[in-house]
Backbone as JSON, one array per atom type, in Angstrom:
{
  "sequence": "MALATLTARVNEEDKISFDAFCSNVGLNTSTAINLFVKAVLRENRIPFEITQSPDPFFAEANIAYVKKSVQELREGKGTVHELIEVEDE",
  "N": [[-34.26, 30.45, -23.92], [-30.95, 29.77, -24.54], [-29.25, 26.85, -25.66], [-26.44, 24.89, -24.71], [-23.63, 22.83, -25.5], [-22.32, 20.17, -23.65], [-19.44, 18.4, -23.15], [-18.04, 15.35, -22.21], [-15.57, 12.98, -21.25], [-15.81, 9.55, -20.79], [-15.35, 6.22, -19.53], [-15.87, 3.69, -21.92], [-17.4, 1.37, -21.37], [-18.7, 2.21, -19.04], [-20.27, 4.27, -20.09], [-22.0, 2.84, -21.77], [-23.33, 1.28, -19.85], [-24.48, 3.35, -18.31], [-26.13, 4.61, -20.2], [-27.92, 2.48, -20.63], [-29.04, 2.22, -18.06], [-30.31, 4.74, -17.84], [-32.19, 4.53, -19.89], [-33.71, 2.41, -18.89], [-34.99, 3.62, -16.74], [-36.57, 5.41, -17.96], [-35.43, 7.71, -19.06], [-33.34, 9.79, -21.15], [-29.79, 10.0, -21.81], [-28.94, 12.69, -21.9], [-31.0, 14.04, -20.54], [-30.72, 12.93, -17.98], [-28.18, 13.87, -17.25], [-28.72, 16.6, -17.27], [-30.51, 16.68, -15.11], [-28.71, 16.16, -13.02], [-27.04, 18.45, -13.23], [-28.9, 20.5, -12.64], [-29.57, 19.78, -10.0], [-27.11, 20.18, -8.7], [-26.82, 22.96, -9.01], [-29.11, 23.86, -7.67], [-28.74, 22.92, -5.03], [-26.26, 23.82, -4.5], [-24.0, 22.24, -4.25], [-22.38, 19.03, -4.7], [-24.76, 16.59, -5.28], [-24.63, 14.25, -3.72], [-22.85, 12.11, -1.46], [-19.32, 12.21, -1.53], [-16.68, 10.11, -1.21], [-13.44, 8.96, -0.27], [-12.01, 5.94, -1.22], [-10.95, 3.61, 1.18], [-7.47, 3.13, 1.95], [-6.14, 0.08, 1.01], [-3.96, -0.95, 2.38], [-4.29, -0.23, 5.01], [-6.37, -1.79, 5.87], [-8.39, -3.64, 8.18], [-7.77, -6.39, 8.39], [-5.19, -6.49, 7.32], [-3.77, -4.85, 9.08], [-4.04, -6.35, 11.42], [-2.57, -8.6, 10.67], [0.0, -7.49, 10.4], [0.46, -6.62, 13.05], [0.44, -9.12, 14.34], [2.65, -10.3, 13.13], [4.71, -8.59, 14.02], [4.56, -9.1, 16.77], [5.32, -11.8, 16.76], [7.97, -11.53, 15.87], [9.03, -10.15, 18.05], [8.89, -12.15, 19.91], [10.87, -13.75, 19.1], [10.39, -15.47, 16.98], [10.91, -15.16, 14.31], [12.81, -13.84, 11.53], [14.8, -11.02, 11.37], [15.32, -8.76, 8.81], [17.49, -6.58, 7.04], [16.62, -3.59, 5.32], [16.83, -3.6, 1.86], [18.15, -1.54, -0.49], [17.19, -0.89, -3.78], [18.41, -0.14, -6.92], [16.93, 1.98, -9.36], [16.1, 0.92, -12.62]],
  "CA": [[-33.01, 30.08, -23.3], [-30.05, 29.12, -25.48], [-28.68, 25.59, -25.2], [-25.01, 24.72, -24.93], [-23.21, 21.44, -25.49], [-21.37, 19.78, -22.62], [-18.75, 17.19, -23.59], [-17.26, 14.7, -21.14], [-15.03, 11.68, -21.62], [-16.03, 8.5, -19.8], [-15.04, 4.87, -19.95], [-16.89, 3.23, -22.86], [-18.31, 0.43, -20.69], [-19.53, 3.01, -18.15], [-21.27, 4.97, -20.92], [-23.0, 1.86, -22.2], [-24.13, 0.95, -18.67], [-25.25, 4.53, -17.95], [-27.2, 4.75, -21.2], [-28.9, 1.43, -20.38], [-29.76, 2.6, -16.85], [-31.2, 5.86, -18.16], [-33.29, 3.98, -20.69], [-34.55, 1.58, -18.01], [-35.79, 4.47, -15.86], [-37.37, 6.3, -18.8], [-34.72, 8.95, -19.38], [-32.18, 9.66, -22.04], [-28.58, 10.42, -21.12], [-28.91, 14.15, -21.79], [-31.92, 14.44, -19.47], [-30.13, 12.53, -16.71], [-27.1, 14.8, -16.95], [-29.36, 17.87, -16.93], [-31.01, 16.54, -13.74], [-27.55, 16.32, -12.17], [-26.63, 19.86, -13.26], [-29.91, 21.28, -11.91], [-29.44, 19.46, -8.58], [-25.9, 20.87, -8.23], [-27.09, 24.39, -8.93], [-30.14, 24.09, -6.66], [-28.22, 22.63, -3.7], [-24.94, 24.45, -4.4], [-23.07, 21.19, -3.84], [-22.6, 17.76, -5.39], [-25.95, 16.1, -4.56], [-24.41, 12.96, -3.08], [-21.6, 12.1, -0.7], [-18.14, 11.74, -2.23], [-15.7, 9.65, -0.23], [-12.25, 8.3, -0.81], [-11.91, 4.55, -0.82], [-9.84, 3.46, 2.14], [-6.25, 2.5, 1.46], [-6.18, -1.33, 1.42], [-2.87, -1.24, 3.3], [-4.78, -0.01, 6.37], [-7.53, -2.63, 6.15], [-8.28, -4.29, 9.48], [-7.1, -7.69, 8.26], [-3.77, -6.26, 7.1], [-3.21, -4.33, 10.33], [-3.95, -7.49, 12.34], [-1.44, -9.42, 10.2], [1.24, -6.79, 10.73], [0.62, -6.7, 14.5], [0.79, -10.5, 14.67], [4.03, -10.49, 12.68], [5.58, -7.85, 14.94], [4.58, -9.86, 18.02], [6.14, -13.0, 16.54], [9.37, -11.1, 15.85], [9.41, -9.83, 19.44], [9.0, -13.43, 20.63], [11.99, -14.5, 18.53], [9.89, -16.48, 16.05], [11.12, -14.75, 12.93], [14.14, -13.34, 11.18], [14.8, -9.61, 11.01], [16.17, -8.48, 7.64], [17.73, -5.17, 6.75], [16.02, -3.12, 4.09], [17.79, -3.58, 0.77], [17.82, -0.52, -1.49], [17.35, -1.36, -5.15], [18.56, 0.95, -7.88], [16.0, 1.98, -10.48], [16.75, 0.56, -13.88]],
  "C": [[-32.17, 29.32, -24.34], [-29.49, 27.85, -24.85], [-27.21, 25.56, -25.54], [-24.7, 23.23, -24.86], [-22.15, 21.23, -24.42], [-20.76, 18.46, -23.06], [-17.92, 16.64, -22.44], [-16.77, 13.36, -21.65], [-15.27, 10.71, -20.46], [-15.61, 7.17, -20.4], [-16.19, 4.34, -20.83], [-17.89, 2.28, -22.21], [-19.23, 1.18, -19.72], [-20.61, 3.74, -18.92], [-22.39, 4.02, -21.34], [-23.93, 1.51, -21.03], [-25.02, 2.13, -18.26], [-26.41, 4.75, -18.92], [-28.31, 3.72, -20.95], [-29.72, 1.76, -19.12], [-30.77, 3.69, -17.15], [-32.42, 5.37, -18.93], [-34.26, 3.19, -19.81], [-35.43, 2.41, -17.07], [-36.56, 5.54, -16.64], [-36.74, 7.64, -19.12], [-33.76, 8.71, -20.53], [-30.98, 10.23, -21.29], [-28.53, 11.92, -20.9], [-29.81, 14.63, -20.65], [-31.34, 14.09, -18.1], [-29.01, 13.49, -16.3], [-27.67, 16.17, -16.58], [-29.97, 17.83, -15.53], [-29.89, 16.74, -12.73], [-27.14, 17.78, -12.08], [-27.61, 20.71, -12.45], [-29.81, 21.03, -10.41], [-28.22, 20.17, -7.98], [-26.19, 22.35, -8.04], [-28.11, 24.71, -7.84], [-29.55, 23.96, -5.24], [-26.86, 23.29, -3.43], [-23.9, 23.48, -3.85], [-23.3, 19.97, -4.75], [-23.71, 17.06, -4.62], [-25.82, 14.67, -4.01], [-23.06, 13.01, -2.4], [-20.47, 11.54, -1.56], [-17.12, 11.36, -1.17], [-14.54, 9.01, -0.94], [-12.25, 6.87, -0.32], [-10.75, 4.4, 0.15], [-8.65, 2.76, 1.48], [-6.23, 1.06, 1.93], [-5.05, -1.71, 2.37], [-3.35, -1.15, 4.75], [-6.05, -0.78, 6.69], [-7.31, -3.37, 7.47], [-7.51, -5.6, 9.41], [-5.6, -7.49, 8.08], [-3.09, -5.75, 8.37], [-3.05, -5.47, 11.33], [-2.77, -8.38, 11.97], [-0.11, -8.79, 10.58], [1.5, -6.86, 12.24], [1.04, -8.09, 14.94], [2.25, -10.77, 14.29], [5.03, -9.8, 13.59], [5.69, -8.61, 16.26], [5.45, -11.11, 17.89], [7.62, -12.64, 16.5], [9.87, -10.8, 17.27], [9.61, -11.1, 20.28], [10.12, -14.31, 20.06], [11.59, -15.56, 17.52], [10.11, -16.12, 14.59], [12.55, -14.3, 12.71], [14.0, -11.89, 10.76], [15.77, -9.42, 9.85], [16.33, -6.98, 7.49], [17.04, -4.83, 5.43], [17.1, -3.03, 3.01], [17.33, -2.54, -0.24], [18.11, -1.07, -2.87], [17.43, -0.16, -6.07], [17.49, 0.84, -8.95], [16.76, 1.65, -11.76], [16.72, 1.68, -14.86]]
}
């Protein structure tokens, strides 16, 4: 079986950490990447769940703050301001 080279760009700190992890578990980086490739081909999918980090705007604490602020405005405890459009420089 012929071998081919796979090149990928990663953050330098991530590479250093990944290399150290691989070493700590008795692998080299190439072997670890080959394990990933074989798992993808065997399972016909990425072998772990990929999720999108939630948008911090919709965090529970932020939503609670917005709801509280809206309630305060409805109770007359705040000042309503018009949206001011700003020209791009």
